[in-house]
Amino acid sequence: MTAVAAAGVLALAGCSGGSGGGNNGNKGTGGPANDSGTQINAKDRSELQEGGVLRIPISKLPSNWNGMHIDGNEADISDMLGYTLPSNWLYKPDGTFEVNPNFLESYDVKDATGDSPQVVTLKLNKKAKWNNGDPITWEDYAQTAKVCDGSNVAEADPESDAEPTDKYVCASTDGWTSVEKVEKGADEYEVVVTFKNPYPDWSGTFSGVLKKDSIKDPETYNTGWKTDMPNDDWLAGPFKFESVDRSAGRVALVPNDKWWGDKALLEKVEFKALGADAIPGAFANKELDVTGGIIDANTYQTVIKRADAEVRVGTGKTWRHYTINSQAEVMSDQKVRQAIAMGMDRVQTTKSDLAGIDIIKPEELVLGNHFFMPDQEGYVDNSNVTPYDPEKAGALLDEIGWKLEEGKEFRTKGGKELEIKYLAISGISTSENEGKMLQDQMKKIGIKVTIVPTSSNEFFKQLQRGEYEIATFSWVGTNYPMANIDQIYGAKSSSNFAKLEIPKVTELVPEIAKEMDKKKRIDLTNEVDKAIWEAVHTVPIYQRAQMIATPKNLANYGAFGLSSGKPEDIGYTK
């Protein structure tokens, strides 16, 4: 289950702990992931009963349902739309894919040779239709490719709720900028995509599609999805929206009577907006059927008390990190940022965050790369560029004039105390704990950390507006780790919350985008990774193992790892 853009675009994790498993891939209960990195209790449809409700937690109801828009680029939205929008690929546990026959019959790739460009041909399932009866055709793909191709893209204005009416506001242009044209093939059900340059991650870009009418112009694209409930005419999937109750924080999906594939087994899927601290108890009391990602010991210890519970563990694509606002006054100095990074004990912070969860080994999850997870091909720990070294951090601060005077607790320069402000989300244990850990670690090198509390609803708005100095949150990664570099680290990207331009990123991203030799591409990506460590744009802390609590009889759902599932096949065993 993958909404358009989600397979190839990094998304912000919700404050409930990230994706609950609907899209991805036992203390009595659980245990380590199997060798494939997944635990979903895979069952054939014949072994499952018809009916039943699946209740899933989310952080909040969205203000914009468009997953390609920066305001809709959240894992919760991707999970919900994964039940109701086209998804072209079925991902296997190793991250490779095959066609989803509900939407595609086949695909063909002609590699670039000489003067001949790379051409991808998609043959669509002729039975596939939008909910208003319109067929899904090449025209939908052409319009989807057009909106974020970079030719008419605006930066989001976090200071205003008003949307531009003449430009598209995109979460990312990665992939789309490599598309030369999308044309009709033998008939309207054949999509022919010609690329400007070789593009190895084309399948991430064309993992899904939006209805052309829903993104026909910038105004519709930017504001047409800003409704209580998405326009049913714009959707196509095994489920449809039944209701959205914003006062109760509830979204209800039911089987789509216009669906052409296998009938959905569940009679209803409900998403409930809950604070992170309320989720464990709601699951334990059987008010929820699954949890989002388990992120701390309190959640883990609470959920395993439920008699029929198990915790399914999989390879995680979500990663925890510090983002540093380079435009904040004191943070504008790269050497200050480097000193901060060298004062961070990331191993200690990881162990503290994950203490008490006995089905994982926290020290194995410490992350040393901005792109590859430790279990992905290409992973190299590049954190030695700015290693944990408090003594060196102090010397660096001395060098640039931030001195620790005798008898003083914190460094000063020109009579001003060296202070940084950490933006903490109230009620989110990891956010609060990471702030306290940072406070203790920075004190050892003479930096004062003031913790500034905020709500989960305001947090990401403050990131976009640059109203912070340092913060921690999670990105939900993808099966395409080399396709998202420009999204977070590109100078012009709306998702570059650090507001920092890194010359090596600008130089190498175009090469990485078109390099077809996998080893060379990995080497180039790791070169960029080292530059990001040196610039101190973002400091990774750890990879989040995917831990999902479910009832034991729930099948085809849980910790998907790098794989994906079919929403229509989720159900309860007989």
XYZ file of C-alpha atoms in Angstrom:
574
model
C 0.000 0.000 0.000
C 1.785 3.054 -1.205
C 0.212 6.400 -1.990
C 1.579 8.354 -4.934
C 4.960 9.899 -4.158
C 5.291 7.950 -0.917
C 7.410 5.142 -2.349
C 10.041 7.548 -3.598
C 9.726 10.551 -1.264
C 10.798 10.826 2.357
C 7.885 11.616 4.654
C 7.692 13.163 8.089
C 6.831 10.641 10.759
C 3.793 11.404 12.850
C 4.289 12.052 16.517
C 2.544 8.782 17.362
C 5.687 6.930 16.422
C 5.685 6.729 12.669
C 4.039 4.425 10.223
C 1.872 1.782 11.747
C 2.710 -0.728 9.098
C -0.064 -0.272 6.584
C 2.341 0.817 3.922
C 5.529 -0.867 4.683
C 7.253 -3.393 5.022
C 6.825 -11.398 20.879
C 7.263 -11.046 24.515
C 5.024 -13.975 24.435
C 4.907 -11.748 22.107
C 7.196 -10.905 19.273
C 10.915 -11.285 18.877
C 13.383 -10.269 16.234
C 12.325 -9.881 12.641
C 12.700 -13.006 10.552
C 15.539 -13.244 8.065
C 13.523 -11.291 5.514
C 13.151 -8.310 7.865
C 9.354 -8.619 8.064
C 6.723 -9.936 10.480
C 3.166 -9.620 9.192
C 1.618 -13.041 9.942
C 1.292 -13.720 6.208
C -1.785 -15.805 5.349
C -3.672 -16.761 2.209
C -7.043 -15.066 1.827
C -8.746 -18.464 2.123
C -7.552 -18.717 5.725
C -9.152 -15.434 6.734
C -12.661 -14.464 7.735
C -14.709 -11.783 6.039
C -15.565 -8.814 8.217
C -13.960 -7.229 11.215
C -12.695 -3.729 11.927
C -9.098 -2.529 11.992
C -8.498 0.528 14.205
C -5.205 2.342 13.639
C -3.756 5.375 15.477
C -2.580 8.523 13.707
C -1.119 11.747 15.093
C -3.687 14.152 13.700
C -6.115 14.651 10.857
C -4.499 16.305 7.846
C -5.162 19.805 6.610
C -4.182 18.801 3.066
C -4.701 15.292 1.678
C -2.378 15.796 -1.300
C 0.711 13.686 -0.587
C 2.735 15.482 -3.267
C 2.220 18.850 -1.528
C 4.607 19.678 1.295
C 1.680 19.991 3.737
C 0.514 16.483 2.819
C 3.932 14.851 2.998
C 3.305 12.922 6.205
C 3.455 9.202 6.891
C -0.066 9.174 8.382
C -1.524 10.585 5.162
C 0.447 8.103 3.086
C -0.929 5.251 5.188
C -4.538 6.382 4.811
C -4.323 7.065 1.091
C -2.564 3.746 0.607
C -6.004 2.144 0.966
C -7.680 4.466 -1.518
C -5.218 5.407 -4.294
C -3.411 3.482 -7.060
C -0.258 1.616 -6.089
C 1.685 0.191 -9.013
C 4.184 -2.024 -7.240
C 4.212 -4.811 -4.697
C 7.500 -4.603 -2.835
C 9.200 -7.781 -1.627
C 11.074 -8.101 1.686
C 14.382 -7.395 -0.061
C 13.008 -4.139 -1.484
C 12.650 -5.349 -5.074
C 9.248 -5.099 -6.712
C 6.766 -6.695 -9.070
C 3.690 -5.202 -10.687
C 0.458 -4.860 -8.754
C -1.913 -6.464 -11.296
C -4.820 -4.390 -10.016
C -3.257 -1.352 -11.689
C -0.564 -2.562 -14.094
C -0.323 -5.437 -16.547
C 3.390 -5.037 -17.224
C 6.266 -2.623 -17.688
C 9.250 -2.394 -20.001
C 12.492 -0.446 -19.624
C 14.748 0.501 -22.525
C 18.048 1.720 -21.145
C 19.710 4.789 -22.588
C 22.253 3.978 -25.300
C 24.207 6.515 -27.314
C 21.778 9.179 -28.466
C 18.736 7.100 -27.450
C 17.204 8.136 -24.102
C 15.892 5.875 -21.363
C 12.250 4.970 -22.050
C 9.862 3.257 -19.633
C 6.556 1.857 -20.880
C 3.726 1.045 -18.475
C 0.791 -1.066 -19.632
C -2.182 -0.224 -17.440
C -4.944 -2.552 -16.315
C -7.915 -1.528 -18.455
C -10.309 -2.427 -15.636
C -8.770 0.187 -13.355
C -11.060 3.187 -12.934
C -11.373 6.219 -10.735
C -14.380 6.146 -8.439
C -16.383 8.388 -10.784
C -16.010 5.778 -13.531
C -13.283 7.499 -15.564
C -10.562 5.087 -16.705
C -7.030 5.520 -15.389
C -5.037 6.477 -18.489
C -1.753 7.917 -19.705
C -3.182 11.420 -19.301
C -3.283 10.996 -15.520
C 0.391 10.035 -15.553
C 1.284 12.939 -17.825
C -0.331 15.475 -15.501
C 1.133 13.851 -12.375
C 4.607 14.058 -13.905
C 4.112 17.683 -14.900
C 3.222 19.274 -11.582
C 6.524 18.758 -9.757
C 8.933 18.678 -12.702
C 10.511 21.918 -11.527
C 9.170 24.112 -14.318
C 6.466 25.788 -12.233
C 7.218 25.053 -8.591
C 6.855 27.503 -5.704
C 8.403 27.359 -2.291
C 5.921 26.948 0.529
C 5.301 30.117 2.526
C 5.102 28.985 6.158
C 4.145 32.524 7.200
C 0.863 32.335 5.316
C -2.017 29.896 4.991
C -2.683 31.275 1.519
C -1.590 29.063 -1.361
C -0.155 30.378 -4.630
C -2.600 30.100 -7.526
C 0.011 30.069 -10.280
C 2.645 27.613 -9.010
C 2.709 24.109 -7.524
C 3.957 23.648 -3.951
C 5.813 20.319 -3.928
C 7.290 18.249 -1.121
C 9.958 17.121 -3.575
C 10.873 17.404 -7.233
C 13.243 14.416 -7.060
C 12.663 12.134 -10.033
C 10.159 14.381 -11.747
C 12.888 16.740 -12.950
C 14.446 13.823 -14.848
C 11.303 13.263 -16.947
C 11.454 14.653 -20.481
C 7.897 13.760 -21.511
C 4.996 11.382 -20.940
C 3.109 10.259 -24.040
C 0.311 8.006 -25.184
C 1.488 4.621 -26.441
C -0.463 2.106 -28.513
C -3.672 3.213 -26.789
C -4.763 5.297 -23.815
C -3.770 2.485 -21.448
C -0.110 2.535 -22.488
C 2.099 5.143 -20.808
C 5.418 5.972 -22.476
C 7.851 7.899 -20.273
C 10.984 9.366 -21.836
C 13.716 10.557 -19.483
C 16.120 13.459 -20.007
C 18.922 11.370 -18.554
C 19.334 7.813 -17.293
C 17.341 7.534 -14.093
C 17.732 4.312 -12.068
C 15.002 5.128 -9.515
C 12.204 5.611 -12.051
C 10.002 3.042 -10.287
C 9.912 5.147 -7.127
C 8.757 8.164 -9.103
C 6.047 6.202 -10.915
C 4.882 4.154 -7.933
C 1.400 5.640 -8.261
C -0.616 8.345 -9.951
C -3.124 11.093 -9.192
C -6.239 11.826 -11.224
C -5.522 14.575 -13.733
C -8.621 16.532 -12.648
C -7.366 16.650 -9.048
C -4.142 18.429 -10.042
C -5.237 20.109 -13.274
C -3.791 23.496 -12.292
C -1.862 24.977 -9.354
C -4.972 26.188 -7.543
C -6.635 22.759 -7.650
C -3.381 20.999 -6.754
C -2.644 23.306 -3.812
C -6.147 23.788 -2.394
C -8.431 21.155 -3.919
C -7.296 18.543 -1.408
C -7.770 20.923 1.534
C -11.141 19.463 2.418
C -12.559 17.540 5.354
C -12.627 14.415 3.216
C -10.910 13.792 -0.147
C -13.095 14.065 -3.237
C -14.256 10.498 -3.886
C -14.131 11.069 -7.651
C -10.350 11.477 -7.371
C -9.704 8.130 -5.680
C -9.348 4.512 -6.783
C -8.596 1.622 -4.457
C -10.039 -1.313 -2.513
C -11.418 1.048 0.142
C -13.195 4.393 0.029
C -13.789 7.112 2.586
C -17.033 6.714 4.507
C -16.623 9.639 6.887
C -14.202 12.064 8.503
C -15.165 13.348 11.940
C -12.745 16.114 12.832
C -14.250 16.793 16.248
C -13.759 13.146 17.217
C -10.491 12.826 15.291
C -11.705 9.818 13.326
C -11.464 8.693 9.692
C -13.527 5.714 8.524
C -12.893 3.693 5.373
C -15.169 0.973 3.999
C -14.823 -1.447 1.069
C -15.143 0.297 -2.282
C -18.140 -1.027 -4.219
C -16.491 0.197 -7.438
C -13.300 -1.810 -6.881
C -12.471 -4.319 -9.609
C -10.015 -6.496 -7.687
C -10.415 -8.995 -4.852
C -12.991 -7.737 -2.389
C -11.577 -6.245 0.797
C -11.883 -8.686 3.691
C -12.275 -6.070 6.429
C -15.651 -4.367 6.780
C -14.075 -1.150 8.033
C -10.733 0.528 8.684
C -10.729 3.342 11.213
C -7.931 5.817 11.849
C -8.041 7.559 15.222
C -6.091 10.711 16.068
C -4.507 10.207 19.468
C -1.634 11.691 21.402
C 1.371 9.398 21.626
C 0.879 8.938 25.360
C -2.704 7.696 24.855
C -1.930 4.993 22.285
C -0.479 2.250 24.540
C -3.438 2.336 26.918
C -5.937 2.429 24.070
C -4.359 -0.690 22.572
C -4.184 -2.451 25.940
C -7.889 -1.675 26.494
C -8.772 -2.953 22.994
C -9.846 0.482 21.802
C -7.219 0.125 19.059
C -6.291 -2.969 17.093
C -2.695 -1.967 16.361
C -0.186 0.566 17.572
C 1.947 2.856 15.522
C 5.662 2.263 15.857
C 6.659 1.421 19.440
C 9.213 4.058 20.370
C 9.818 3.716 24.102
C 9.760 1.296 27.022
C 6.522 2.631 28.503
C 4.670 1.883 25.279
C 6.256 -1.552 25.000
C 5.560 -2.569 28.594
C 1.948 -1.390 28.351
C 1.032 -3.085 25.076
C 2.431 -6.514 26.005
C 0.027 -6.658 28.951
C -2.833 -7.248 26.526
C -3.554 -10.976 26.582
C -3.836 -11.489 22.822
C -1.024 -9.114 21.866
C 2.190 -9.716 20.037
C 4.857 -7.302 18.895
C 5.909 -7.735 15.282
C 9.427 -6.547 14.514
C 10.814 -5.589 11.123
C 13.574 -3.707 9.413
C 13.008 -0.004 9.959
C 13.137 2.749 7.338
C 12.447 5.476 9.892
C 15.378 7.320 11.410
C 15.721 9.696 14.320
C 17.948 12.762 14.028
C 18.844 16.272 15.103
C 18.167 19.002 12.560
C 20.058 22.258 13.111
C 18.783 25.595 11.830
C 21.832 27.130 10.152
C 20.114 30.525 10.016
C 19.723 30.771 13.783
C 22.271 33.329 14.984
C 24.716 31.128 16.868
C 24.186 28.164 14.510
C 25.275 30.129 11.451
C 28.896 29.377 12.359
C 29.842 25.955 10.971
C 32.452 25.464 13.685
C 29.806 25.940 16.373
C 27.670 23.315 14.631
C 30.662 20.979 14.423
C 31.410 21.442 18.116
C 27.794 20.642 18.952
C 27.947 17.478 16.827
C 31.203 16.385 18.494
C 29.610 16.932 21.893
C 26.649 14.660 21.096
C 26.920 11.161 22.554
C 24.588 9.473 20.087
C 25.139 6.006 21.575
C 24.097 7.239 25.013
C 21.020 8.984 23.586
C 19.980 5.888 21.630
C 20.307 3.646 24.677
C 18.363 6.127 26.780
C 15.516 6.432 24.263
C 15.188 2.666 23.852
C 15.967 1.497 27.399
C 13.599 -1.213 28.608
C 12.685 -2.647 25.191
C 14.270 -6.063 25.518
C 13.553 -7.359 22.016
C 16.107 -5.057 20.366
C 19.746 -4.082 20.888
C 19.905 -0.268 20.832
C 23.649 -0.066 20.204
C 23.132 -1.895 16.886
C 20.719 0.807 15.714
C 23.024 3.836 16.096
C 23.085 5.438 12.659
C 26.153 6.762 10.857
C 24.662 7.671 7.480
C 22.027 10.098 6.170
C 20.849 7.842 3.325
C 21.434 4.155 3.954
C 20.152 2.163 6.888
C 22.652 -0.298 8.465
C 20.893 -3.231 6.787
C 20.811 -1.612 3.323
C 23.425 -2.104 0.636
C 25.720 0.910 0.543
C 25.783 1.625 4.265
C 29.029 3.129 5.550
C 29.357 4.749 8.963
C 30.646 8.209 8.046
C 30.110 9.748 11.474
C 33.884 9.855 12.036
C 33.848 13.101 10.020
C 32.526 14.768 13.190
C 33.079 12.068 15.836
C 31.990 12.173 19.457
C 34.917 13.997 21.042
C 34.019 16.493 23.808
C 37.646 17.542 24.258
C 38.019 18.419 20.576
C 34.625 20.157 20.656
C 35.825 22.368 23.495
C 39.067 23.179 21.690
C 37.112 24.153 18.575
C 34.935 26.526 20.583
C 38.023 28.026 22.205
C 39.483 28.587 18.745
C 36.534 30.718 17.627
C 36.392 32.759 20.810
C 33.786 30.972 22.909
C 35.736 30.725 26.172
C 34.866 28.943 29.398
C 35.998 31.324 32.086
C 37.062 30.033 35.453
C 34.103 29.530 37.755
C 31.599 29.787 34.919
C 29.237 26.991 33.882
C 28.820 28.084 30.271
C 31.017 29.657 27.619
C 30.828 33.326 26.731
C 32.000 35.572 23.909
C 31.824 39.341 24.028
C 29.830 39.079 27.238
C 27.201 36.825 25.646
C 26.490 33.325 26.936
C 26.653 30.428 24.451
C 23.064 29.211 24.468
C 21.048 27.112 22.032
C 17.317 26.467 22.121
C 15.939 22.952 21.673
C 12.371 22.649 20.366
C 10.641 19.820 22.265
C 7.223 18.341 21.521
C 5.282 18.191 24.776
C 4.029 14.713 25.613
C 6.369 12.940 23.176
C 8.759 10.949 25.342
C 11.557 10.687 22.795
C 11.479 14.392 21.974
C 11.537 15.362 25.636
C 14.219 12.807 26.515
C 16.466 13.819 23.627
C 16.235 17.416 24.809
C 17.351 16.437 28.303
C 20.171 14.281 26.934
C 21.322 17.148 24.716
C 21.161 19.503 27.683
C 23.413 17.229 29.757
C 25.857 16.522 26.916
C 26.215 20.154 25.859
C 26.756 21.259 29.462
C 29.925 19.143 29.464
C 31.384 21.316 26.696
C 30.089 24.588 28.110
C 26.969 25.127 26.004
C 23.680 26.032 27.652
C 20.607 24.303 26.220
C 17.198 25.827 26.899
C 14.278 23.521 26.184
C 11.384 25.257 24.433
C 8.143 23.219 24.565
C 5.661 23.177 21.706
C 2.651 21.136 20.606
C 2.744 18.421 17.970
C 0.379 20.500 15.807
C 2.734 23.491 15.856
C 6.040 21.646 15.652
C 6.279 21.112 11.893
C 4.942 24.605 11.187
C 7.782 25.960 13.301
C 10.261 23.827 11.378
C 9.007 25.250 8.083
C 9.112 28.812 9.404
C 12.590 28.334 10.862
C 11.327 29.168 14.354
C 13.762 26.876 16.138
C 17.497 26.354 16.618
C 17.783 22.591 17.075
C 15.128 19.877 17.097
C 14.729 16.129 16.814
C 12.164 14.298 14.729
C 11.981 11.334 12.378
C 12.072 10.915 8.634
C 10.357 7.869 7.148
C 12.786 6.553 4.549
C 12.078 4.701 1.335
C 13.297 1.753 -0.708
C 15.139 4.332 -2.831
C 17.785 5.792 -0.498
C 19.684 7.523 -3.304
C 16.611 9.226 -4.770
C 15.829 11.654 -1.953
C 19.031 13.622 -1.503
C 17.787 16.892 -2.924
C 14.523 16.713 -0.982
C 16.135 17.333 2.413
C 19.534 18.731 1.486
C 18.867 20.648 -1.743
C 19.307 24.402 -1.325
C 15.925 25.252 -2.874
C 13.868 22.447 -1.338
C 10.985 23.370 0.962
C 11.930 20.304 3.030
C 15.436 21.637 3.743
C 14.522 22.633 7.287
C 18.161 23.362 8.160
C 18.106 26.200 5.590
C 21.641 25.218 4.581
C 23.229 25.033 1.143
C 26.005 22.442 0.807
C 28.116 22.847 -2.365
C 28.905 19.131 -2.604
C 25.183 18.340 -2.674
C 24.604 20.855 -5.454
C 27.560 19.430 -7.382
C 26.893 15.698 -7.059
C 23.104 15.274 -6.920
C 22.730 15.563 -10.723
C 25.428 12.900 -11.160
C 23.853 10.574 -8.598
C 20.435 10.974 -10.229
C 21.653 9.623 -13.565
C 24.482 7.241 -12.599
C 23.427 3.726 -13.649
C 26.497 1.938 -12.236
C 25.283 0.990 -8.767
C 28.704 0.893 -7.096
C 29.678 4.300 -8.489
C 26.316 5.676 -7.431
C 26.748 4.381 -3.895
C 30.253 5.858 -3.711
C 28.990 9.265 -4.870
C 26.156 9.153 -2.329
C 28.580 8.397 0.482
C 30.737 11.298 -0.682
C 27.699 13.555 -0.254
C 26.997 11.965 3.119
C 30.451 12.920 4.369
C 29.878 16.498 3.220
C 26.609 16.644 5.183
C 28.359 15.382 8.316
C 31.035 18.055 7.842
C 28.504 20.839 7.242
C 26.397 19.608 10.206
C 23.053 20.030 8.517
C 21.488 17.019 10.209
C 22.948 14.613 12.773
C 21.494 11.071 12.617
C 20.901 9.382 15.966
C 19.478 5.938 15.256
C 17.474 3.748 12.950
C 14.083 2.948 14.391
C 13.364 -0.765 14.345
C 9.794 -1.238 13.198
C 7.857 -2.613 16.176
C 4.104 -2.921 15.757
C 1.761 -4.342 18.398
C -1.170 -6.328 16.999
C -3.603 -9.005 18.126
C -2.215 -12.438 17.268
C -5.078 -13.238 14.889
C -4.517 -10.223 12.626
C -2.994 -11.347 9.327
C -1.094 -9.653 6.506
C -0.320 -6.599 8.617
C 2.436 -5.486 10.938
C 6.134 -4.835 10.482
C 6.525 -4.812 6.708
C 10.177 -3.750 6.598
C 11.024 -3.034 2.957
C 7.978 -4.911 1.680
C 4.422 -3.716 1.076
C 1.021 -5.330 1.312
C -2.401 -5.371 -0.264
C -5.068 -3.570 1.809
C -7.740 -5.925 0.502
C -5.877 -8.930 1.959
C -5.696 -7.676 5.550
C -7.989 -9.662 7.806
C -8.456 -11.850 10.845
C -7.834 -15.593 10.912
C -10.816 -17.942 11.054
